[in-house]
Amino acid sequence: MLTANLPPIRQRQRRFSRRFSLPDVPRTEPLDAWLVCFENDLPLPQAASSPAHAWLARCLLLARCFLQGGRAPVFDAPNILGCEPIVKSPGTWHARFELAQVDDLPDRLYVLALDQAFKLATWSQSHPPDRVDRNAVYRTLQHNVLGPLLKAWPTGKSTWQVLRAAHARGIPVRAVDAGIYQLGWGARGVVFDRSTTTRDSAIGARLAQDKARSARLLRRAGLPAPEHHVVGDLPAATQAARALGWPVVVKPTDRDRGEGVHVDVGEPELPEAFADALERSRNRQVLIERQVVGTCHRLLVARGELLYAVKRLPIGVKGDGHHTVEELAHKAVAAQAGRPGWLRDDSQALDALAESALSQAGYRRGSVPASGAFVPLRRIETTAWGGVDEDVTPTIHADNVQLAVAAARHFALDVAGIDVISADITRPWHENDGLINEVNYAPLLGGAAISRGYLPAFLDRMIGAGGRIPIHVHVGDDAATVAAQQHWQAIRGTASIGPTAGIFCVDADHAWNGHGQVLPMAAVGLAARVQALLLNSDVHALLLVVQTDEWLDTGVPIEAIGSLHMANLNLRSYRRLDRMAEPARCQALVRMLAAIAPPDATTA
């Protein structure tokens, strides 16, 4: 489990330098107002060495907001290394700074965000957010920055929320490829894509994405599943609906997110509902399903246990006893309209579908709902339309939990969203005709407040010990190699660390496992070798021998170390191995390493 007092870690940093121009009379107030609009979550600089420094700090915060809007996991605050005027060019400054590093995210995407941040900063001087069409600004940013970011680095919504929670928990993150990340190091690392892991079965994922096949597997496993017919034309759909009894549910066989799902379908509505579902289906097949009494509940199962359960209500508004439904809906839409599109929550204007849902619930536009009364604006909840979740984890019946766990196990899914329809989730499914409506591979995780609240528990369950393995660094010439090997011998086979073979010792040219066997590697240099070993699930601990000043050029490849041992400062130059490194560079490297070591964990 994750250690509660695990020290936080700072993301590895990427360095940049840039020239920028400062207005004759720079004002930070408009910049601060725009940062509020973009929901910047870091404190604004309260003191700065110069107006240029204050200006730069805010521009970097804007760039961070834009990178996050494109779901780049840039969480730590920017770090300004220097900001000096350019004497030959009055009003122009040269800045050196660091931004949180995302492995393999191209520099051009960082530069894209920085360019837009500095442009907005200058433009803001005469265009504060209360005097312009903010939505026009948001659309421009979506087109110029966020769109290219998401195209080049397609990180899913669930992935983003998991990464943000992992950073808050001090879990190190590695980018594996665009949109795929490893949380944790070596043997304690888990590879994520959205809410999925490498432990999810490819066969189970394939079955879960076909509703007809999913239902057949559930029935064969003795689990309750929907009764339906698969059809490909309207006459067959009509015949199936008549056999099942009106009303029915109509939906594509192979779509997620509630796309193309129609409920309470009677004979007059069937042609339109069938045509919509058929158009959305990739395989041109539609399910005509018996409609059952009850509400859909999402049971999120992770590692064979229930993480949480929510009752899924359609999007709607909550009454206050004073305002009409129309006024409440307008207020909800207006509140979200002022936010950037990528940060908006679900809200719904009163369209034809909302009118239908209101009528079924006994409301009209002019109705004044009682305080606390929920008024639905859709007939069902879907990912596309949004919805309202109600946490039922404390009250769900144990038999319903066992049902969801069994379904996830039959589909061999490490993480699964099991949708259970039940009239009363506090009662066993077999007492009130409850059933499993769907088994969802890659369910949305962290999309709503309740789900986000369970992310720390999710990470505790999926990633042990904060995802960190012991890492010890020895610095110096051959004496450092001797000290590292003695250290390596001392901890090999330590039960609390892991198997003997998993205790690796590595320098710029070699890597040995705990049995002394050399691990052939194509990686060149110590930084690349460390990065490779941190992705290796056989690695339970690392002892690193640093004998050059390489990491001043490549960056330190790890976020934290357990201890730092200084044999001496006789380091070779990474650029010229036949020469010794400059003393200033050696000292700078030691400062970098000491900054990521625990206090009092450095020995000479």
XYZ file of C-alpha atoms in Angstrom:
604
model
C 0.000 0.000 0.000
C 1.022 3.618 -0.462
C 3.006 4.943 2.462
C 1.163 7.895 4.019
C 4.321 9.856 4.859
C 6.085 9.225 1.565
C 7.993 12.427 0.707
C 6.710 14.317 -2.334
C 8.733 14.369 -5.515
C 9.166 17.064 -8.115
C 8.674 16.267 -11.772
C 11.831 16.173 -13.833
C 12.405 19.490 -15.590
C 12.982 20.583 -19.170
C 15.002 23.756 -19.710
C 14.117 26.539 -22.124
C 15.432 29.973 -23.033
C 13.512 32.703 -24.790
C 13.497 36.385 -25.620
C 10.410 38.412 -24.904
C 9.347 42.046 -25.103
C 7.840 43.913 -22.196
C 5.179 46.637 -22.601
C 6.283 50.140 -21.687
C 4.061 50.040 -18.602
C 3.442 46.333 -17.858
C 0.329 45.632 -15.802
C -0.100 42.246 -14.177
C -3.761 42.712 -13.155
C -5.198 41.749 -16.595
C -2.877 38.740 -16.685
C -4.055 37.675 -13.250
C -7.673 37.978 -14.385
C -7.020 35.733 -17.374
C -5.262 33.199 -15.141
C -8.439 33.064 -13.044
C -10.446 32.401 -16.228
C -8.162 29.497 -17.089
C -8.564 28.187 -13.518
C -4.879 28.306 -12.678
C -4.424 26.246 -9.501
C -1.053 27.652 -8.404
C -0.468 30.748 -6.258
C 0.207 33.944 -8.171
C 3.690 35.432 -7.602
C 3.441 37.938 -4.754
C 6.944 39.376 -5.061
C 9.353 39.612 -7.960
C 12.816 41.032 -8.486
C 11.606 43.125 -11.432
C 8.472 43.846 -13.492
C 9.923 41.572 -16.179
C 10.245 38.724 -13.682
C 6.617 39.174 -12.558
C 5.476 39.271 -16.180
C 7.475 36.160 -17.083
C 6.162 34.196 -14.089
C 2.567 34.807 -15.199
C 3.288 33.950 -18.822
C 4.738 30.618 -17.709
C 1.642 29.923 -15.609
C -0.505 30.605 -18.679
C 1.607 28.215 -20.741
C 1.165 25.579 -18.029
C -2.633 26.072 -18.188
C -2.565 25.608 -21.969
C -0.427 22.465 -21.763
C -2.819 21.037 -19.180
C -5.753 21.956 -21.416
C -4.175 19.669 -24.014
C -3.876 17.005 -21.272
C -0.104 17.149 -21.056
C 0.730 16.106 -17.458
C 2.607 19.287 -16.558
C 1.824 19.755 -12.872
C 4.732 21.344 -11.024
C 5.202 25.098 -10.998
C 7.547 26.616 -13.594
C 10.979 27.531 -12.311
C 12.669 30.762 -13.455
C 16.455 30.388 -13.642
C 17.251 33.862 -14.917
C 15.692 36.957 -16.471
C 18.041 39.676 -17.734
C 17.552 42.729 -19.981
C 19.164 42.716 -23.416
C 21.230 45.902 -23.402
C 21.317 46.342 -27.178
C 17.563 45.947 -27.471
C 15.677 48.150 -24.949
C 12.458 46.622 -23.667
C 13.626 43.107 -24.592
C 14.588 40.467 -22.059
C 16.282 37.090 -22.108
C 14.747 34.411 -19.886
C 15.928 30.980 -18.812
C 13.398 28.718 -17.124
C 12.231 25.159 -16.530
C 8.890 23.484 -17.163
C 7.815 20.044 -15.968
C 9.061 17.423 -18.385
C 6.821 14.994 -20.238
C 8.964 12.293 -21.864
C 8.968 12.491 -25.675
C 6.572 15.456 -25.794
C 8.136 17.471 -28.647
C 9.690 20.812 -27.817
C 7.564 22.405 -30.562
C 4.440 21.737 -28.481
C 5.979 23.428 -25.443
C 6.969 26.327 -27.694
C 3.449 26.457 -29.124
C 1.991 26.892 -25.636
C 4.656 29.463 -24.710
C 4.065 31.475 -27.889
C 0.338 31.707 -27.216
C 0.942 32.589 -23.562
C 3.212 35.536 -24.398
C 0.840 36.715 -27.155
C -2.126 36.613 -24.792
C -0.129 38.446 -22.114
C 0.589 41.350 -24.456
C -2.952 41.381 -25.856
C -4.418 41.270 -22.338
C -3.096 44.744 -21.550
C -5.950 46.264 -23.560
C -8.293 43.251 -23.506
C -9.152 42.154 -19.943
C -11.562 39.202 -19.803
C -14.545 41.316 -18.743
C -14.347 43.360 -21.963
C -14.008 40.667 -24.630
C -15.757 37.574 -25.903
C -13.946 34.984 -23.813
C -15.403 32.133 -25.849
C -13.670 33.535 -28.947
C -10.367 33.408 -27.038
C -11.095 29.860 -25.893
C -11.880 28.771 -29.463
C -8.645 30.308 -30.744
C -6.631 28.467 -28.109
C -8.498 25.231 -28.820
C -7.548 25.532 -32.495
C -3.991 26.817 -32.115
C -2.731 24.929 -29.055
C -5.012 22.299 -27.569
C -5.978 20.679 -30.857
C -2.370 20.136 -31.999
C -1.439 18.915 -28.506
C -4.220 16.333 -28.356
C -3.487 15.214 -31.905
C 0.217 14.704 -31.254
C -0.176 13.497 -27.657
C -3.653 11.899 -27.325
C -4.096 11.485 -23.575
C -7.514 10.165 -22.523
C -9.734 11.853 -19.942
C -9.282 8.994 -17.469
C -5.520 8.961 -18.027
C -5.293 12.656 -17.224
C -7.218 12.290 -13.973
C -5.160 9.255 -12.913
C -1.908 11.106 -13.662
C -3.005 14.158 -11.691
C -3.945 12.010 -8.699
C -0.676 10.072 -8.974
C 1.334 13.287 -8.927
C -0.526 14.431 -5.818
C 0.345 11.080 -4.182
C 4.056 11.354 -5.030
C 3.978 8.500 -7.557
C 6.568 8.896 -10.339
C 5.299 8.857 -13.925
C 6.957 7.695 -17.141
C 5.573 8.268 -20.641
C 5.611 4.994 -22.579
C 4.078 6.360 -25.762
C 1.508 8.975 -26.724
C -1.307 8.624 -24.217
C 0.198 5.608 -22.427
C 2.079 6.003 -19.150
C 3.810 3.904 -16.533
C 3.051 4.877 -12.955
C 5.857 3.815 -10.669
C 9.305 2.342 -11.281
C 10.439 -1.135 -12.253
C 8.687 -3.972 -10.455
C 6.266 -1.519 -8.825
C 5.281 0.141 -12.083
C 1.880 -0.241 -13.713
C 1.241 0.776 -17.321
C -1.990 2.734 -17.852
C -4.003 3.822 -20.866
C -7.163 5.616 -19.738
C -8.398 3.280 -16.973
C -6.908 0.129 -18.504
C -3.724 -1.732 -17.599
C -1.593 -4.402 -19.230
C -3.384 -6.949 -17.041
C -6.619 -6.496 -18.978
C -7.402 -9.405 -21.281
C -7.481 -8.540 -24.984
C -10.187 -11.199 -25.459
C -12.259 -9.757 -22.617
C -11.882 -6.255 -24.036
C -13.081 -7.456 -27.425
C -16.099 -9.235 -25.964
C -17.028 -6.257 -23.777
C -17.208 -3.998 -26.818
C -19.978 -6.090 -28.389
C -23.194 -5.960 -26.366
C -24.697 -9.101 -27.897
C -21.606 -11.200 -27.221
C -21.300 -9.741 -23.729
C -24.839 -10.821 -22.880
C -24.238 -14.345 -24.205
C -21.098 -14.730 -22.085
C -22.909 -13.455 -18.993
C -25.782 -15.898 -19.472
C -23.386 -18.808 -20.004
C -21.684 -17.843 -16.761
C -25.023 -17.964 -14.951
C -25.241 -14.211 -14.530
C -28.335 -12.102 -15.289
C -28.188 -10.384 -18.667
C -30.612 -8.424 -20.855
C -33.093 -10.228 -23.088
C -32.759 -8.932 -26.620
C -32.711 -9.683 -30.338
C -30.070 -8.638 -32.863
C -31.657 -7.221 -36.014
C -30.540 -5.527 -39.190
C -33.720 -4.052 -40.644
C -36.915 -2.377 -39.476
C -39.309 -5.308 -40.125
C -37.125 -7.580 -37.987
C -36.927 -4.866 -35.327
C -40.710 -4.533 -35.243
C -41.168 -8.288 -34.965
C -38.611 -8.495 -32.134
C -40.215 -5.621 -30.226
C -43.666 -7.171 -30.475
C -42.287 -10.474 -29.189
C -40.601 -8.795 -26.225
C -43.444 -6.418 -25.446
C -43.611 -2.642 -25.627
C -41.855 -0.430 -24.644
C -38.360 -1.582 -25.632
C -34.798 -0.290 -25.591
C -33.105 0.238 -28.961
C -29.302 0.597 -29.278
C -26.340 -0.244 -31.513
C -24.603 -3.509 -30.704
C -21.129 -1.979 -30.754
C -21.218 1.561 -29.368
C -20.127 2.913 -25.991
C -20.912 6.114 -24.069
C -24.669 5.655 -24.474
C -24.470 6.613 -28.151
C -27.618 5.776 -30.083
C -29.481 4.401 -27.042
C -33.254 4.985 -26.980
C -35.502 3.985 -24.069
C -39.285 3.797 -23.666
C -39.584 3.104 -27.381
C -43.134 2.333 -28.464
C -44.292 1.265 -31.919
C -44.658 4.866 -33.212
C -41.110 5.782 -32.113
C -39.449 2.592 -33.349
C -38.632 3.654 -36.958
C -36.759 6.787 -35.875
C -34.978 5.062 -32.977
C -33.981 2.101 -35.150
C -32.668 4.352 -37.944
C -30.489 6.317 -35.486
C -29.071 3.173 -33.850
C -28.391 1.543 -37.227
C -26.591 4.616 -38.517
C -24.318 4.699 -35.480
C -23.520 0.971 -35.519
C -20.214 0.058 -37.109
C -21.380 -3.447 -37.993
C -24.885 -2.301 -38.999
C -26.604 -4.318 -36.296
C -29.100 -3.128 -33.686
C -30.301 -4.564 -30.376
C -34.007 -4.599 -29.586
C -34.056 -5.175 -25.835
C -36.696 -5.860 -23.229
C -36.987 -2.798 -21.015
C -36.756 -3.563 -17.318
C -37.745 -1.542 -14.293
C -34.915 0.126 -12.416
C -32.031 2.584 -12.573
C -28.566 2.011 -13.997
C -25.762 1.809 -11.436
C -22.066 1.856 -12.329
C -19.960 -0.517 -10.221
C -16.252 0.146 -10.759
C -14.246 -3.028 -10.149
C -10.441 -2.853 -9.865
C -8.149 -5.790 -9.103
C -11.089 -8.031 -8.287
C -12.691 -5.708 -5.724
C -15.335 -3.009 -5.806
C -13.815 0.469 -5.800
C -17.077 2.412 -5.779
C -20.682 2.262 -6.929
C -22.814 5.160 -8.152
C -26.425 5.535 -9.148
C -26.412 7.097 -12.601
C -29.027 9.780 -13.064
C -29.493 11.775 -16.268
C -28.296 15.339 -16.553
C -30.670 17.777 -14.879
C -31.118 20.673 -12.502
C -31.841 20.840 -8.798
C -34.755 22.913 -7.569
C -34.409 25.750 -5.062
C -38.098 26.440 -4.431
C -37.911 29.849 -6.151
C -36.793 29.535 -9.777
C -38.522 27.824 -12.689
C -37.014 24.868 -14.528
C -36.249 27.159 -17.455
C -34.454 29.653 -15.213
C -32.465 26.909 -13.468
C -31.370 25.420 -16.797
C -30.388 28.854 -18.108
C -28.313 29.561 -14.990
C -26.518 26.222 -15.286
C -25.655 26.815 -18.945
C -24.557 30.407 -18.285
C -22.292 29.340 -15.404
C -20.436 26.913 -17.663
C -20.365 29.235 -20.682
C -17.823 31.481 -18.934
C -15.334 28.623 -18.525
C -12.908 27.332 -21.167
C -14.542 24.608 -23.224
C -12.045 21.986 -22.052
C -12.944 22.675 -18.402
C -16.719 22.823 -18.655
C -18.986 20.450 -16.771
C -22.138 19.026 -18.281
C -25.032 21.442 -18.650
C -28.058 21.289 -20.897
C -30.317 23.847 -22.528
C -34.020 23.112 -22.895
C -34.188 21.335 -26.259
C -36.751 18.829 -27.576
C -35.144 15.920 -25.686
C -35.215 17.924 -22.459
C -38.883 18.791 -23.031
C -39.686 15.083 -23.410
C -37.810 14.197 -20.207
C -39.557 17.011 -18.325
C -42.978 15.848 -19.479
C -42.319 12.273 -18.385
C -41.177 13.507 -14.957
C -44.283 15.677 -14.562
C -42.657 19.087 -15.062
C -42.959 21.964 -17.523
C -40.654 24.850 -18.364
C -42.488 27.107 -15.945
C -42.613 24.614 -13.066
C -40.951 25.689 -9.818
C -39.353 22.545 -8.327
C -39.168 22.224 -4.572
C -35.864 22.880 -2.882
C -33.548 19.918 -3.465
C -35.848 18.262 -6.017
C -33.992 16.790 -8.992
C -35.448 17.567 -12.414
C -34.107 15.414 -15.282
C -33.373 16.992 -18.661
C -32.737 13.662 -20.382
C -34.448 10.293 -20.187
C -31.186 8.453 -19.441
C -27.602 9.180 -18.432
C -24.916 8.859 -21.111
C -21.266 9.821 -21.327
C -22.065 11.994 -24.339
C -24.827 13.982 -22.583
C -23.416 13.742 -19.090
C -25.289 12.987 -15.929
C -25.447 13.177 -12.160
C -23.929 10.503 -9.929
C -25.110 9.507 -6.464
C -22.646 7.544 -4.327
C -24.213 4.256 -3.214
C -20.994 2.504 -2.202
C -21.873 2.411 1.517
C -25.358 0.981 0.945
C -24.998 -1.429 -1.974
C -25.928 -5.027 -1.148
C -23.055 -7.510 -0.981
C -24.716 -9.810 -3.528
C -24.664 -7.008 -6.088
C -20.990 -6.413 -5.387
C -20.260 -10.119 -5.889
C -22.218 -10.001 -9.139
C -20.049 -7.190 -10.517
C -16.806 -8.829 -9.379
C -17.846 -12.100 -11.022
C -18.583 -10.309 -14.293
C -15.187 -8.582 -14.322
C -13.522 -11.921 -13.590
C -15.335 -13.725 -16.445
C -14.175 -11.024 -18.850
C -10.657 -11.109 -17.337
C -10.585 -7.335 -16.921
C -8.271 -5.715 -14.387
C -10.492 -2.620 -14.354
C -14.122 -2.813 -15.458
C -17.256 -0.740 -15.256
C -20.167 -3.067 -14.588
C -23.557 -1.460 -15.212
C -26.265 -3.040 -13.066
C -29.918 -2.129 -13.506
C -31.757 -2.398 -10.217
C -34.886 -0.885 -8.737
C -33.161 -0.911 -5.334
C -29.411 -1.472 -5.187
C -29.629 -2.106 -1.425
C -31.496 -5.331 -2.194
C -29.959 -8.449 -3.825
C -30.256 -8.524 -7.627
C -31.978 -11.912 -7.514
C -34.828 -10.518 -5.397
C -35.845 -7.633 -7.681
C -34.961 -8.883 -11.189
C -31.732 -6.891 -11.357
C -29.395 -7.586 -14.249
C -26.062 -6.629 -15.776
C -26.824 -4.216 -18.558
C -23.253 -3.830 -19.809
C -19.645 -4.739 -19.077
C -17.416 -1.772 -19.920
C -13.771 -2.048 -20.874
C -11.815 1.198 -20.213
C -14.602 2.809 -18.142
C -14.374 6.547 -17.556
C -12.487 7.099 -14.305
C -12.278 10.437 -12.540
C -14.826 12.096 -14.809
C -17.063 13.257 -11.962
C -16.384 14.437 -8.410
C -17.364 11.139 -6.774
C -15.110 9.133 -9.060
C -12.220 11.567 -8.537
C -12.669 11.160 -4.793
C -11.922 7.440 -5.105
C -8.755 7.862 -7.176
C -6.389 7.813 -4.151
C -7.884 4.477 -3.080
C -7.622 3.241 -6.665
C -3.918 4.102 -6.782
C -3.309 2.494 -3.400
C -4.832 -0.709 -4.714
C -3.070 -0.743 -8.071
C 0.392 0.542 -7.095
C 2.256 -0.533 -3.995
C 4.703 1.576 -1.944
C 3.940 4.691 -3.941
C 5.350 2.991 -7.021
C 8.915 3.550 -5.864
C 11.733 1.048 -5.694
C 14.906 1.690 -3.641
C 17.430 3.723 -5.640
C 20.890 4.501 -4.270
C 23.504 6.642 -6.025
C 27.288 6.412 -5.677
C 29.394 9.253 -7.148
C 33.120 9.272 -7.955
C 35.849 7.354 -9.785
C 36.676 3.659 -9.340
C 36.244 4.095 -5.595
C 32.539 4.749 -6.224
C 32.316 1.492 -8.193
C 33.865 -0.442 -5.295
C 31.522 1.215 -2.771
C 28.486 0.521 -4.945
C 29.421 -3.137 -5.338
C 29.845 -3.507 -1.569
C 26.463 -1.837 -1.067
C 25.006 -4.131 -3.728
C 26.349 -7.221 -1.991
C 24.917 -6.049 1.330
C 21.330 -5.665 0.121
C 21.076 -8.595 -2.321
C 18.395 -10.994 -1.242
C 16.845 -8.575 1.232
C 13.317 -9.867 1.648
C 11.790 -6.418 2.011
C 13.248 -5.341 -1.336
C 12.576 -8.318 -3.565
C 14.241 -11.321 -5.182
C 18.018 -11.364 -5.404
C 18.010 -11.251 -9.212
C 16.016 -7.999 -9.105
C 18.720 -5.965 -7.317
C 20.543 -4.244 -10.190
C 23.798 -2.314 -10.239
C 24.452 -0.091 -13.254
C 27.023 2.342 -14.589
C 27.365 4.046 -17.973
C 28.628 0.860 -19.651
C 27.234 -2.139 -17.758
C 24.221 -3.431 -15.839
C 24.357 -6.447 -13.513
C 21.468 -8.224 -11.841
C 21.632 -9.559 -8.291
C 23.278 -12.797 -9.457
C 26.098 -10.851 -11.083
C 24.867 -11.594 -14.598
C 25.382 -8.845 -17.176
C 22.200 -7.548 -18.799
C 22.956 -6.684 -22.453
C 21.429 -3.311 -23.291
C 21.176 -1.281 -26.478
C 20.849 1.900 -24.398
C 23.922 4.151 -24.474
C 24.923 6.183 -21.440
C 23.860 6.073 -17.813
C 20.719 8.197 -18.263
C 19.350 5.960 -21.023
C 20.215 2.808 -19.075
C 18.449 4.054 -15.965
C 15.371 5.004 -17.998
C 15.278 1.534 -19.528
C 15.628 -0.223 -16.176
C 12.859 1.874 -14.626
C 10.537 0.423 -17.291
C 11.711 -3.133 -16.563
C 9.344 -5.083 -14.306
C 12.201 -7.370 -13.184
C 13.939 -4.479 -11.410
C 13.239 -4.277 -7.655
C 16.124 -1.978 -6.656
C 18.835 0.055 -8.367
C 22.353 1.053 -7.384
C 23.721 3.695 -9.737
C 27.372 4.537 -10.259
C 27.846 8.112 -11.513
C 31.361 8.644 -12.891
C 30.832 11.497 -15.383
C 28.993 14.812 -15.538
C 26.582 13.355 -18.130
C 23.399 14.246 -16.245
C 24.142 17.967 -16.457
C 23.528 17.591 -20.200
C 20.823 14.912 -20.267
C 19.035 15.812 -17.048
C 18.710 13.542 -14.039
C 16.592 10.571 -15.194
C 14.900 10.000 -11.821
C 12.678 12.115 -9.614
C 13.998 10.935 -6.238
C 16.718 8.771 -4.710
C 16.947 6.956 -1.410
C 20.542 7.871 -0.623
C 23.547 9.666 -2.091
C 27.092 8.375 -1.410
C 30.073 10.571 -2.326
C 33.298 8.635 -2.841
C 34.987 11.707 -4.386
C 34.497 14.323 -7.105
C 36.941 12.785 -9.597
C 34.426 12.707 -12.453
C 35.256 12.448 -16.147
C 33.863 14.838 -18.712
C 30.862 13.370 -20.533
C 31.782 15.351 -23.649
C 35.480 14.343 -23.534
C 35.953 11.110 -21.603
C 39.734 11.500 -21.798
C 39.476 14.625 -19.625
C 38.325 15.338 -16.111
C 35.121 17.307 -15.622
C 35.399 20.906 -14.467
C 35.071 21.228 -10.665
C 32.142 23.642 -11.049
C 30.241 21.090 -13.113
C 30.980 18.348 -10.591
C 29.653 20.503 -7.779
C 26.553 21.437 -9.820
C 25.834 17.747 -10.399
C 26.135 16.964 -6.702
C 23.719 19.798 -5.884
C 21.212 18.358 -8.361
C 21.459 14.920 -6.760
C 21.308 16.238 -3.197
C 18.106 18.106 -4.105
C 16.307 14.822 -4.854
C 17.737 12.876 -1.888
C 16.058 12.788 1.540
C 17.556 15.077 4.198
C 20.585 13.558 5.913
C 20.785 10.831 3.242
C 24.124 11.971 1.809
C 27.389 10.383 2.912
C 30.972 11.207 1.986
